[in-house]
Amino acid sequence: MNSDEFRKQGHEIVEWIARYYENIEQYPVRSRSLPGSVKGRLPLHPPSASEPFDNFLKDFDDIIMPGITHWQSPNFFAYFPANSSPPSVLAEMLTAALGAQCMIWETSPAAAELEERMMEWLREMTGLPEYFEGVIQDTASTATLVAMLTAREKATSFRSNGTGLFSSVTMRVYCSSQSHSSVEKGAGIAGIGRENVVRVPVREDFSLDPDKLRKAIDDDLAAGYVPCCVVATMGTTGTTAIDPLRMIGEICSEKRIWLHVDAALGGTALLLPEMRWMADGIEYADSLVFNPHKWMFTNFDCSAYFVRDAASLMRTFDILPEYLRTRTRGKVNDYRDWGIQLGRRFRALKLWAVIRTYGVDQLKEKIREHLRLAKMLAGMIEADKDFRLMAPVHLNTVCFRWQPAGMSDDVADRLNEKLNHLLNDTGKLYLSHTKTNGRYVIRIVTAQTEVQERHVAEAWRLIRETASAISSQGGAIDIE
Ligand SMILES: Cc1ncc(COP(=O)(O)O)c(C=O)c1O
């Protein structure tokens, strides 16, 4: 592709993206593709001859787009968001153009130093302690694994990296029964073992019960285990429960256990002073992760990982083959020492573009509005006698269930599942579900970059209308 062709196609693509964002509400939010339908349209073998780029664009529209679920639609209320925004997209284009591999300072000093500054900005924006040092990881799962690996090294006096875990004691990791699956996955990968993740029971509001944590740790100590890491969550995946950081922190400090805070979603809300109560006790934390790629309008992937003792982090990951020796070593941040992979994307650029283009004030406004929309919806649900709120609404997620008087719990389970599927099949919105206390619960997350009150109001209208249609047919609507 020569320069003229590149320019022509590039303009086309920017035009395509602008049109996509303008018309995004017209797409079915969740893809209607059936399994195998995309692959079935792709040639079995790669082309040997060159093709015009236009062919690629045409197939992108015809084959790929129908198989896309539109995460950037304001009617996307499922999971937690993976928000993008125009400045983020444009900055990502520049990142792709530069194609810089930012493993060490020398392989792009601007990337390393911008990352350093962006992490300082995020630390200030979220009110985190000044001694936290930060690095951008790809995902919260990786960041939590990084925390656990560092905790493991500290718990074994930095021996397990060298000699392996075979001769060591059995370590334990603690989190609540509501914590994200990445904790279990991380413990498995870290060699601690998934079975050594102690799932501590939660209180009525689904937050970790600190008394039960203390007991679990004491029991383990008595049995000869080595408590290695506690993961507290600021906004659990199911219901956005907030674990009591101060009480957990006091236990960790007393028992000298690494405290990692998984604020993958909730961290963004720390931009708002009125939400900083969630971080009460943060002085006890050894590390924290939050995802600008979830709720801070910075497209996937971008996870902000903060650590109190960066020296321990580096001691865990540092390895220095001859070909990576540089004259600046020790004087600059070589971020390859701050995590698992060697090669690193230039992720700080999109963060810089987002923070500057919105400005902190507008970011706060948006987040505050998302919180308001969740409360508004919760109010509408509470006011309807046929629906129930199933968890406190702290952040942007509302968990509810349709259960008119007289409907048994089991029937409500079945019909709420049906309601969820029927709504998602319309393509007009996309919801997800969880279970609380063993019961089926629908989740609606009001945090998409461009979501407005009218989208939430329409979602609620559709939910009620569909529930009423199920009701009038005696629950017999087919969802297959
Ligand atoms: C609380 C929490 N932690 C971790 C994760 C994993 O995030 P990531 O996809 O960045 O690994 C999620 C994902 O939704 C989450 O909700």
CSV table of C-alpha atoms and ligand atoms in Angstrom, one decimal:
chain,number,residue,atom,x,y,z
A,1,MET,CA,0.0,0.0,0.0
A,2,ASN,CA,1.6,3.2,-1.1
A,3,SER,CA,1.3,6.5,0.7
A,4,ASP,CA,-1.5,7.9,-1.6
A,5,GLU,CA,-3.6,4.7,-1.1
A,6,PHE,CA,-2.9,4.7,2.6
A,7,ARG,CA,-4.2,8.3,2.8
A,8,LYS,CA,-7.3,7.6,0.8
A,9,GLN,CA,-8.2,4.5,2.8
A,10,GLY,CA,-7.3,6.2,6.1
A,11,HIS,CA,-9.8,9.0,5.3
A,12,GLU,CA,-12.4,6.4,4.4
A,13,ILE,CA,-11.9,4.6,7.7
A,14,VAL,CA,-12.1,7.7,9.8
A,15,GLU,CA,-15.3,8.5,8.0
A,16,TRP,CA,-16.6,5.0,8.6
A,17,ILE,CA,-15.8,5.3,12.4
A,18,ALA,CA,-17.6,8.7,12.6
A,19,ARG,CA,-20.7,7.3,10.8
A,20,TYR,CA,-20.6,4.2,13.1
A,21,TYR,CA,-20.7,6.3,16.2
A,22,GLU,CA,-23.4,8.5,14.8
A,23,ASN,CA,-25.6,5.5,13.9
A,24,ILE,CA,-24.6,3.1,16.7
A,25,GLU,CA,-28.1,2.9,18.2
A,26,GLN,CA,-29.4,1.4,14.9
A,27,TYR,CA,-27.4,-1.8,15.4
A,28,PRO,CA,-28.7,-4.8,17.4
A,29,VAL,CA,-26.7,-4.4,20.6
A,30,ARG,CA,-25.9,-8.0,21.0
A,31,SER,CA,-24.7,-9.7,17.8
A,32,ARG,CA,-27.3,-12.0,16.3
A,33,SER,CA,-24.7,-14.3,14.8
A,34,LEU,CA,-25.2,-18.0,15.2
A,35,PRO,CA,-22.2,-20.2,16.1
A,36,GLY,CA,-20.0,-20.8,13.1
A,37,SER,CA,-21.7,-18.3,10.9
A,38,VAL,CA,-18.8,-15.9,10.6
A,39,LYS,CA,-16.1,-18.6,10.2
A,40,GLY,CA,-18.3,-20.3,7.6
A,41,ARG,CA,-18.0,-17.2,5.4
A,42,LEU,CA,-14.2,-16.9,5.7
A,43,PRO,CA,-12.1,-18.7,3.1
A,44,LEU,CA,-10.4,-21.9,4.2
A,45,HIS,CA,-7.0,-20.7,2.9
A,46,PRO,CA,-5.2,-17.4,2.8
A,47,PRO,CA,-4.9,-15.6,-0.6
A,48,SER,CA,-1.6,-16.0,-2.4
A,49,ALA,CA,-2.2,-13.0,-4.6
A,50,SER,CA,-2.6,-9.4,-3.4
A,51,GLU,CA,-6.1,-8.1,-3.1
A,52,PRO,CA,-7.4,-4.5,-3.2
A,53,PHE,CA,-7.9,-3.1,0.3
A,54,ASP,CA,-11.5,-2.3,-0.7
A,55,ASN,CA,-12.2,-6.0,-0.7
A,56,PHE,CA,-11.1,-6.2,2.9
A,57,LEU,CA,-13.4,-3.2,3.8
A,58,LYS,CA,-16.3,-4.7,2.0
A,59,ASP,CA,-15.9,-8.0,3.9
A,60,PHE,CA,-15.5,-6.1,7.1
A,61,ASP,CA,-19.0,-4.6,6.6
A,62,ASP,CA,-20.6,-7.8,5.3
A,63,ILE,CA,-19.0,-10.6,7.3
A,64,ILE,CA,-17.5,-9.0,10.5
A,65,MET,CA,-20.0,-6.3,11.5
A,66,PRO,CA,-23.0,-8.7,11.8
A,67,GLY,CA,-20.8,-10.7,14.3
A,68,ILE,CA,-20.0,-7.7,16.4
A,69,THR,CA,-21.6,-6.9,19.7
A,70,HIS,CA,-21.8,-3.2,20.1
A,71,TRP,CA,-20.1,-2.4,23.4
A,72,GLN,CA,-20.0,1.3,22.5
A,73,SER,CA,-23.8,1.5,22.2
A,74,PRO,CA,-25.5,3.5,24.9
A,75,ASN,CA,-28.0,0.6,25.1
A,76,PHE,CA,-25.2,-1.7,26.2
A,77,PHE,CA,-26.0,-2.4,29.9
A,78,ALA,CA,-24.3,-5.8,30.2
A,79,TYR,CA,-21.3,-7.0,32.2
A,80,PHE,CA,-19.1,-4.0,33.1
A,81,PRO,CA,-18.5,-1.7,30.2
A,82,ALA,CA,-15.3,-1.6,28.0
A,83,ASN,CA,-15.7,2.0,27.2
A,84,SER,CA,-14.0,3.8,24.4
A,85,SER,CA,-14.3,7.5,23.2
A,86,PRO,CA,-13.3,9.4,20.2
A,87,PRO,CA,-10.0,10.8,21.6
A,88,SER,CA,-9.0,7.4,22.8
A,89,VAL,CA,-9.7,5.9,19.3
A,90,LEU,CA,-7.6,8.6,17.6
A,91,ALA,CA,-4.7,8.2,20.0
A,92,GLU,CA,-4.8,4.5,19.5
A,93,MET,CA,-4.5,5.1,15.7
A,94,LEU,CA,-1.3,7.0,16.4
A,95,THR,CA,0.0,4.2,18.7
A,96,ALA,CA,-0.6,1.7,15.9
A,97,ALA,CA,1.1,4.0,13.4
A,98,LEU,CA,4.2,4.4,15.6
A,99,GLY,CA,4.2,0.6,16.3
A,100,ALA,CA,6.6,1.2,19.1
A,101,GLN,CA,7.4,-1.7,21.4
A,102,CYS,CA,7.9,-0.1,24.7
A,103,MET,CA,9.7,-2.8,26.7
A,104,ILE,CA,12.5,-0.5,28.1
A,105,TRP,CA,13.0,3.3,28.4
A,106,GLU,CA,15.4,3.3,25.5
A,107,THR,CA,13.1,1.6,23.1
A,108,SER,CA,10.9,4.8,23.4
A,109,PRO,CA,11.7,7.2,26.2
A,110,ALA,CA,8.5,9.2,25.5
A,111,ALA,CA,6.4,6.1,26.1
A,112,ALA,CA,8.1,5.3,29.4
A,113,GLU,CA,8.0,8.9,30.7
A,114,LEU,CA,4.4,9.6,29.6
A,115,GLU,CA,3.4,6.4,31.3
A,116,GLU,CA,5.1,7.5,34.5
A,117,ARG,CA,3.4,10.9,34.3
A,118,MET,CA,0.0,9.4,33.5
A,119,MET,CA,0.2,7.2,36.5
A,120,GLU,CA,1.0,10.2,38.6
A,121,TRP,CA,-2.0,12.0,37.1
A,122,LEU,CA,-4.3,9.0,37.9
A,123,ARG,CA,-2.9,8.8,41.4
A,124,GLU,CA,-3.8,12.4,42.0
A,125,MET,CA,-7.1,12.2,40.2
A,126,THR,CA,-8.2,9.2,42.4
A,127,GLY,CA,-6.7,10.6,45.7
A,128,LEU,CA,-4.4,7.6,46.1
A,129,PRO,CA,-1.4,7.9,48.5
A,130,GLU,CA,1.6,9.7,47.0
A,131,TYR,CA,3.9,6.8,47.8
A,132,PHE,CA,2.0,4.6,45.3
A,133,GLU,CA,4.0,4.1,42.1
A,134,GLY,CA,2.2,3.0,39.0
A,135,VAL,CA,2.5,1.0,35.8
A,136,ILE,CA,0.0,0.3,33.1
A,137,GLN,CA,-0.8,-3.4,32.7
A,138,ASP,CA,-3.0,-5.0,30.0
A,139,THR,CA,-5.8,-6.1,32.3
A,140,ALA,CA,-6.9,-6.3,35.9
A,141,SER,CA,-6.4,-10.1,35.8
A,142,THR,CA,-2.7,-9.6,35.0
A,143,ALA,CA,-2.4,-6.9,37.6
A,144,THR,CA,-3.9,-9.2,40.3
A,145,LEU,CA,-1.5,-12.0,39.2
A,146,VAL,CA,1.4,-9.5,39.4
A,147,ALA,CA,0.3,-8.6,42.9
A,148,MET,CA,0.1,-12.3,43.9
A,149,LEU,CA,3.4,-13.1,42.5
A,150,THR,CA,5.0,-10.2,44.4
A,151,ALA,CA,3.2,-11.3,47.5
A,152,ARG,CA,4.4,-14.9,47.0
A,153,GLU,CA,8.0,-13.7,46.6
A,154,LYS,CA,7.8,-11.6,49.8
A,155,ALA,CA,6.2,-14.5,51.7
A,156,THR,CA,9.1,-16.8,50.6
A,157,SER,CA,11.9,-14.2,51.1
A,158,PHE,CA,12.2,-13.9,47.4
A,159,ARG,CA,13.2,-17.6,47.0
A,160,SER,CA,10.4,-19.1,45.0
A,161,ASN,CA,11.3,-17.4,41.8
A,162,GLY,CA,14.7,-19.1,42.0
A,163,THR,CA,14.0,-22.5,43.4
A,164,GLY,CA,10.3,-23.0,42.6
A,165,LEU,CA,7.6,-23.8,45.0
A,166,PHE,CA,8.1,-27.5,45.4
A,167,SER,CA,9.9,-27.5,48.7
A,168,SER,CA,8.0,-24.5,50.2
A,169,VAL,CA,5.1,-24.3,52.6
A,170,THR,CA,1.6,-24.1,51.4
A,171,MET,CA,0.5,-20.5,50.9
A,172,ARG,CA,-3.0,-19.1,51.1
A,173,VAL,CA,-4.8,-16.3,49.4
A,174,TYR,CA,-8.0,-14.8,50.8
A,175,CYS,CA,-10.8,-13.0,49.0
A,176,SER,CA,-14.6,-12.9,49.4
A,177,SER,CA,-17.0,-15.4,47.9
A,178,GLN,CA,-18.0,-12.5,45.5
A,179,SER,CA,-14.4,-11.8,44.2
A,180,HIS,CA,-13.6,-12.0,40.5
A,181,SER,CA,-12.5,-15.3,39.1
A,182,SER,CA,-9.1,-13.7,38.2
A,183,VAL,CA,-8.1,-14.2,41.9
A,184,GLU,CA,-8.5,-18.0,41.6
A,185,LYS,CA,-6.9,-18.0,38.1
A,186,GLY,CA,-4.0,-16.0,39.4
A,187,ALA,CA,-3.4,-18.2,42.4
A,188,GLY,CA,-3.3,-21.2,40.1
A,189,ILE,CA,-0.8,-19.6,37.8
A,190,ALA,CA,1.3,-18.3,40.7
A,191,GLY,CA,1.7,-21.8,41.9
A,192,ILE,CA,-0.1,-21.1,45.1
A,193,GLY,CA,-3.0,-23.3,43.9
A,194,ARG,CA,-6.6,-22.6,43.2
A,195,GLU,CA,-7.5,-24.8,46.2
A,196,ASN,CA,-5.5,-22.5,48.4
A,197,VAL,CA,-7.8,-19.6,47.7
A,198,VAL,CA,-10.0,-19.1,50.7
A,199,ARG,CA,-13.4,-17.7,49.7
A,200,VAL,CA,-14.4,-15.8,52.8
A,201,PRO,CA,-18.2,-15.5,53.3
A,202,VAL,CA,-19.9,-12.1,52.8
A,203,ARG,CA,-22.2,-9.9,54.9
A,204,GLU,CA,-25.8,-9.2,53.9
A,205,ASP,CA,-24.6,-6.5,51.5
A,206,PHE,CA,-22.3,-8.9,49.7
A,207,SER,CA,-19.1,-7.3,51.1
A,208,LEU,CA,-16.4,-9.4,52.7
A,209,ASP,CA,-17.0,-10.2,56.4
A,210,PRO,CA,-13.8,-9.1,58.2
A,211,ASP,CA,-14.5,-11.3,61.3
A,212,LYS,CA,-14.7,-14.4,59.1
A,213,LEU,CA,-11.5,-13.3,57.3
A,214,ARG,CA,-9.7,-13.0,60.7
A,215,LYS,CA,-11.0,-16.4,61.7
A,216,ALA,CA,-9.9,-18.0,58.4
A,217,ILE,CA,-6.4,-16.6,58.7
A,218,ASP,CA,-6.1,-17.7,62.3
A,219,ASP,CA,-7.3,-21.2,61.5
A,220,ASP,CA,-4.8,-21.4,58.6
A,221,LEU,CA,-1.9,-20.2,60.8
A,222,ALA,CA,-2.8,-22.8,63.4
A,223,ALA,CA,-2.8,-25.4,60.7
A,224,GLY,CA,0.7,-24.4,59.4
A,225,TYR,CA,-0.3,-22.6,56.3
A,226,VAL,CA,1.4,-19.3,55.2
A,227,PRO,CA,-1.1,-16.5,54.5
A,228,CYS,CA,0.3,-14.7,51.6
A,229,CYS,CA,-2.2,-12.3,50.1
A,230,VAL,CA,-5.7,-10.8,50.7
A,231,VAL,CA,-7.6,-9.4,47.8
A,232,ALA,CA,-10.3,-6.9,48.7
A,233,THR,CA,-12.7,-5.8,46.0
A,234,MET,CA,-13.9,-2.2,45.4
A,235,GLY,CA,-17.0,-3.0,43.3
A,236,THR,CA,-17.6,-6.8,42.9
A,237,THR,CA,-18.5,-8.1,39.5
A,238,GLY,CA,-21.9,-9.4,40.5
A,239,THR,CA,-23.3,-6.6,42.6
A,240,THR,CA,-20.6,-3.9,43.0
A,241,ALA,CA,-20.2,-4.6,46.7
A,242,ILE,CA,-17.5,-2.7,48.4
A,243,ASP,CA,-15.3,-4.6,50.8
A,244,PRO,CA,-14.5,-2.9,54.1
A,245,LEU,CA,-10.9,-1.9,53.4
A,246,ARG,CA,-10.0,-0.4,56.8
A,247,MET,CA,-11.0,-3.5,58.7
A,248,ILE,CA,-9.4,-5.8,56.2
A,249,GLY,CA,-6.3,-3.7,56.2
A,250,GLU,CA,-5.9,-3.8,59.9
A,251,ILE,CA,-6.0,-7.6,59.8
A,252,CYS,CA,-3.4,-7.6,57.0
A,253,SER,CA,-1.2,-5.2,58.8
A,254,GLU,CA,-1.3,-7.1,62.0
A,255,LYS,CA,-0.6,-10.5,60.3
A,256,ARG,CA,1.8,-9.0,57.8
A,257,ILE,CA,-0.1,-10.1,54.7
A,258,TRP,CA,0.0,-8.4,51.3
A,259,LEU,CA,-3.2,-6.5,50.7
A,260,HIS,CA,-4.2,-6.1,47.1
A,261,VAL,CA,-7.3,-4.0,46.1
A,262,ASP,CA,-9.2,-5.1,43.0
A,263,ALA,CA,-10.9,-1.8,42.1
A,264,ALA,CA,-11.2,-2.8,38.4
A,265,LEU,CA,-14.5,-1.1,38.2
A,266,GLY,CA,-14.8,1.0,41.4
A,267,GLY,CA,-11.5,2.8,41.1
A,268,THR,CA,-12.8,5.2,38.5
A,269,ALA,CA,-15.4,6.4,41.0
A,270,LEU,CA,-12.6,7.6,43.2
A,271,LEU,CA,-12.3,10.6,40.9
A,272,LEU,CA,-15.3,11.8,42.9
A,273,PRO,CA,-14.5,13.1,46.3
A,274,GLU,CA,-18.0,11.9,47.5
A,275,MET,CA,-17.0,8.3,46.6
A,276,ARG,CA,-13.7,8.3,48.4
A,277,TRP,CA,-15.3,6.6,51.4
A,278,MET,CA,-14.7,3.4,49.5
A,279,ALA,CA,-10.9,3.9,49.9
A,280,ASP,CA,-11.0,4.5,53.6
A,281,GLY,CA,-8.1,2.3,54.9
A,282,ILE,CA,-6.2,2.6,51.6
A,283,GLU,CA,-3.0,3.3,53.7
A,284,TYR,CA,-3.0,-0.5,54.5
A,285,ALA,CA,-3.0,-1.5,50.8
A,286,ASP,CA,0.2,-2.8,49.2
A,287,SER,CA,-1.3,-2.6,45.7
A,288,LEU,CA,-4.4,-1.6,43.8
A,289,VAL,CA,-5.6,-2.0,40.3
A,290,PHE,CA,-8.3,-0.1,38.4
A,291,ASN,CA,-9.3,-0.2,34.8
A,292,PRO,CA,-9.6,3.0,32.7
A,293,HIS,CA,-10.6,0.6,30.0
A,294,LYS,CA,-13.8,-0.2,31.9
A,295,TRP,CA,-15.3,3.1,33.0
A,296,MET,CA,-12.8,5.8,32.1
A,297,PHE,CA,-13.5,6.1,28.4
A,298,THR,CA,-10.1,4.7,27.4
A,299,ASN,CA,-10.4,1.8,25.0
A,300,PHE,CA,-9.3,-1.7,25.9
A,301,ASP,CA,-6.7,-2.5,27.1
A,302,CYS,CA,-5.5,-0.2,29.9
A,303,SER,CA,-5.2,-1.2,33.6
A,304,ALA,CA,-3.7,1.1,36.1
A,305,TYR,CA,-1.7,-0.9,38.7
A,306,PHE,CA,-0.3,0.9,41.7
A,307,VAL,CA,2.1,-0.5,44.2
A,308,ARG,CA,3.5,0.7,47.5
A,309,ASP,CA,6.8,-1.0,47.3
A,310,ALA,CA,8.0,-0.8,43.7
A,311,ALA,CA,11.3,-2.3,44.7
A,312,SER,CA,9.7,-5.6,45.7
A,313,LEU,CA,7.7,-5.6,42.4
A,314,MET,CA,10.9,-5.2,40.4
A,315,ARG,CA,12.7,-7.7,42.4
A,316,THR,CA,10.0,-10.2,41.5
A,317,PHE,CA,10.1,-9.5,37.7
A,318,ASP,CA,13.5,-8.2,36.9
A,319,ILE,CA,15.7,-10.4,34.7
A,320,LEU,CA,18.5,-9.0,32.7
A,321,PRO,CA,19.8,-10.8,29.6
A,322,GLU,CA,22.8,-9.3,27.9
A,323,TYR,CA,20.8,-7.9,25.0
A,324,LEU,CA,18.7,-5.7,27.3
A,325,ARG,CA,21.6,-4.1,29.1
A,326,THR,CA,21.6,-0.3,28.5
A,327,ARG,CA,23.6,2.6,29.8
A,328,THR,CA,20.5,4.2,31.3
A,329,ARG,CA,19.7,1.1,33.4
A,330,GLY,CA,18.9,2.1,37.0
A,331,LYS,CA,18.4,5.8,36.1
A,332,VAL,CA,15.0,5.4,34.3
A,333,ASN,CA,12.0,3.1,34.5
A,334,ASP,CA,12.3,0.1,32.3
A,335,TYR,CA,8.7,-1.1,32.6
A,336,ARG,CA,9.5,-4.6,31.5
A,337,ASP,CA,10.7,-5.1,35.1
A,338,TRP,CA,7.2,-4.1,36.4
A,339,GLY,CA,5.2,-7.0,35.0
A,340,ILE,CA,5.1,-10.3,33.2
A,341,GLN,CA,5.7,-9.7,29.5
A,342,LEU,CA,8.7,-8.2,27.9
A,343,GLY,CA,7.0,-6.5,25.0
A,344,ARG,CA,4.7,-3.7,25.9
A,345,ARG,CA,2.2,-1.5,24.0
A,346,PHE,CA,2.3,2.2,24.2
A,347,ARG,CA,-0.9,2.5,26.2
A,348,ALA,CA,-0.2,5.8,27.9
A,349,LEU,CA,-0.9,7.8,24.8
A,350,LYS,CA,-4.7,7.1,24.7
A,351,LEU,CA,-4.9,7.9,28.4
A,352,TRP,CA,-3.2,11.2,27.8
A,353,ALA,CA,-5.6,12.0,25.0
A,354,VAL,CA,-8.7,11.1,27.1
A,355,ILE,CA,-7.7,13.0,30.2
A,356,ARG,CA,-6.8,16.1,28.2
A,357,THR,CA,-9.7,16.1,25.8
A,358,TYR,CA,-12.3,15.6,28.5
A,359,GLY,CA,-10.5,17.3,31.3
A,360,VAL,CA,-10.9,16.0,34.8
A,361,ASP,CA,-14.0,18.0,35.4
A,362,GLN,CA,-15.9,16.5,32.5
A,363,LEU,CA,-14.7,13.0,33.4
A,364,LYS,CA,-16.2,13.5,36.9
A,365,GLU,CA,-19.4,14.9,35.4
A,366,LYS,CA,-19.9,11.8,33.3
A,367,ILE,CA,-19.1,9.4,36.2
A,368,ARG,CA,-21.4,11.3,38.5
A,369,GLU,CA,-24.2,11.1,35.9
A,370,HIS,CA,-23.7,7.4,35.6
A,371,LEU,CA,-24.1,7.0,39.3
A,372,ARG,CA,-27.2,9.2,39.2
A,373,LEU,CA,-28.7,7.1,36.4
A,374,ALA,CA,-28.2,3.9,38.5
A,375,LYS,CA,-29.9,5.5,41.5
A,376,MET,CA,-32.7,6.8,39.3
A,377,LEU,CA,-33.3,3.3,37.9
A,378,ALA,CA,-33.1,1.8,41.4
A,379,GLY,CA,-35.8,4.2,42.5
A,380,MET,CA,-38.1,3.2,39.6
A,381,ILE,CA,-37.6,-0.5,40.4
A,382,GLU,CA,-38.3,0.1,44.1
A,383,ALA,CA,-41.5,1.9,43.2
A,384,ASP,CA,-42.8,-1.0,41.2
A,385,LYS,CA,-44.4,-3.7,43.4
A,386,ASP,CA,-43.7,-6.4,40.9
A,387,PHE,CA,-39.9,-5.9,40.9
A,388,ARG,CA,-37.3,-6.1,43.7
A,389,LEU,CA,-33.8,-4.6,44.1
A,390,MET,CA,-31.5,-7.5,44.9
A,391,ALA,CA,-28.4,-5.6,46.1
A,392,PRO,CA,-27.4,-2.1,47.4
A,393,VAL,CA,-26.6,0.3,44.5
A,394,HIS,CA,-23.2,1.8,45.3
A,395,LEU,CA,-21.9,2.4,41.8
A,396,ASN,CA,-23.3,2.1,38.3
A,397,THR,CA,-24.9,-1.4,38.6
A,398,VAL,CA,-28.5,-2.2,39.5
A,399,CYS,CA,-29.4,-5.8,40.3
A,400,PHE,CA,-33.1,-6.6,40.2
A,401,ARG,CA,-35.6,-9.4,39.8
A,402,TRP,CA,-39.1,-9.5,38.6
A,403,GLN,CA,-41.2,-11.3,41.2
A,404,PRO,CA,-44.9,-10.3,41.5
A,405,ALA,CA,-46.7,-11.3,44.7
A,406,GLY,CA,-47.5,-15.0,44.7
A,407,MET,CA,-44.7,-16.0,42.3
A,408,SER,CA,-42.5,-18.7,43.9
A,409,ASP,CA,-38.7,-18.3,43.9
A,410,ASP,CA,-38.2,-21.1,41.5
A,411,VAL,CA,-40.7,-19.8,39.0
A,412,ALA,CA,-39.2,-16.4,39.3
A,413,ASP,CA,-35.7,-17.8,38.6
A,414,ARG,CA,-37.0,-19.4,35.4
A,415,LEU,CA,-39.0,-16.4,34.3
A,416,ASN,CA,-36.3,-13.8,35.0
A,417,GLU,CA,-33.9,-15.9,32.9
A,418,LYS,CA,-36.6,-15.9,30.2
A,419,LEU,CA,-37.0,-12.1,30.6
A,420,ASN,CA,-33.3,-11.5,30.2
A,421,HIS,CA,-33.1,-13.6,27.0
A,422,LEU,CA,-36.2,-12.1,25.5
A,423,LEU,CA,-34.9,-8.6,26.0
A,424,ASN,CA,-31.5,-9.3,24.7
A,425,ASP,CA,-33.0,-11.1,21.6
A,426,THR,CA,-34.7,-7.8,20.7
A,427,GLY,CA,-31.3,-6.2,20.0
A,428,LYS,CA,-32.7,-3.1,21.5
A,429,LEU,CA,-30.5,-3.4,24.7
A,430,TYR,CA,-28.1,-5.8,26.2
A,431,LEU,CA,-28.3,-6.9,29.9
A,432,SER,CA,-26.5,-9.6,31.8
A,433,HIS,CA,-27.2,-11.6,34.9
A,434,THR,CA,-25.8,-13.0,38.1
A,435,LYS,CA,-27.0,-15.0,41.1
A,436,THR,CA,-27.4,-13.6,44.6
A,437,ASN,CA,-28.1,-16.0,47.4
A,438,GLY,CA,-28.6,-18.7,44.7
A,439,ARG,CA,-31.3,-16.7,42.9
A,440,TYR,CA,-31.3,-15.5,39.3
A,441,VAL,CA,-30.8,-11.7,39.2
A,442,ILE,CA,-30.7,-9.4,36.2
A,443,ARG,CA,-27.9,-6.8,36.1
A,444,ILE,CA,-28.2,-3.4,34.3
A,445,VAL,CA,-25.0,-1.3,34.2
A,446,THR,CA,-25.6,2.4,33.5
A,447,ALA,CA,-22.0,3.3,32.6
A,448,GLN,CA,-21.6,3.3,28.8
A,449,THR,CA,-19.7,6.4,27.6
A,450,GLU,CA,-22.7,8.0,25.9
A,451,VAL,CA,-25.6,6.6,28.0
A,452,GLN,CA,-28.3,9.2,28.9
A,453,GLU,CA,-31.4,9.2,30.9
A,454,ARG,CA,-33.6,8.4,27.9
A,455,HIS,CA,-31.7,5.2,27.3
A,456,VAL,CA,-32.2,4.0,30.9
A,457,ALA,CA,-35.8,5.0,30.9
A,458,GLU,CA,-36.4,3.2,27.6
A,459,ALA,CA,-34.7,0.1,29.0
A,460,TRP,CA,-36.9,0.1,32.0
A,461,ARG,CA,-40.0,0.5,29.8
A,462,LEU,CA,-38.9,-2.5,27.7
A,463,ILE,CA,-38.2,-4.6,30.8
A,464,ARG,CA,-41.7,-3.9,32.2
A,465,GLU,CA,-43.4,-4.4,28.9
A,466,THR,CA,-41.6,-7.7,28.3
A,467,ALA,CA,-42.3,-8.9,31.9
A,468,SER,CA,-46.0,-8.0,31.4
A,469,ALA,CA,-46.0,-10.0,28.0
A,470,ILE,CA,-44.6,-13.0,29.8
A,471,SER,CA,-47.1,-12.7,32.5
A,472,SER,CA,-50.1,-12.4,30.1
A,473,GLN,CA,-49.0,-15.6,28.4
A,474,GLY,CA,-48.6,-17.5,31.7
A,475,GLY,CA,-44.9,-17.6,31.3
A,476,ALA,CA,-45.2,-19.7,28.2
A,477,ILE,CA,-43.2,-17.5,25.7
A,478,ASP,CA,-40.7,-19.6,23.9
A,479,ILE,CA,-37.1,-18.4,24.1
A,480,GLU,CA,-35.2,-21.0,22.2
B,1,LIG,C1,-13.9,-6.9,40.0
B,1,LIG,C2,-13.2,-7.3,38.7
B,1,LIG,N1,-12.0,-7.6,38.8
B,1,LIG,C3,-11.3,-8.0,37.7
B,1,LIG,C4,-11.9,-8.1,36.5
B,1,LIG,C5,-11.1,-8.6,35.3
B,1,LIG,O1,-10.8,-7.5,34.5
B,1,LIG,P1,-9.9,-7.6,33.2
B,1,LIG,O2,-10.8,-8.0,32.1
B,1,LIG,O3,-9.3,-6.3,33.1
B,1,LIG,O4,-8.9,-8.7,33.5
B,1,LIG,C6,-13.3,-7.8,36.4
B,1,LIG,C7,-14.0,-7.9,35.1
B,1,LIG,O5,-15.1,-7.5,34.9
B,1,LIG,C8,-13.9,-7.4,37.5
B,1,LIG,O6,-15.2,-7.1,37.5
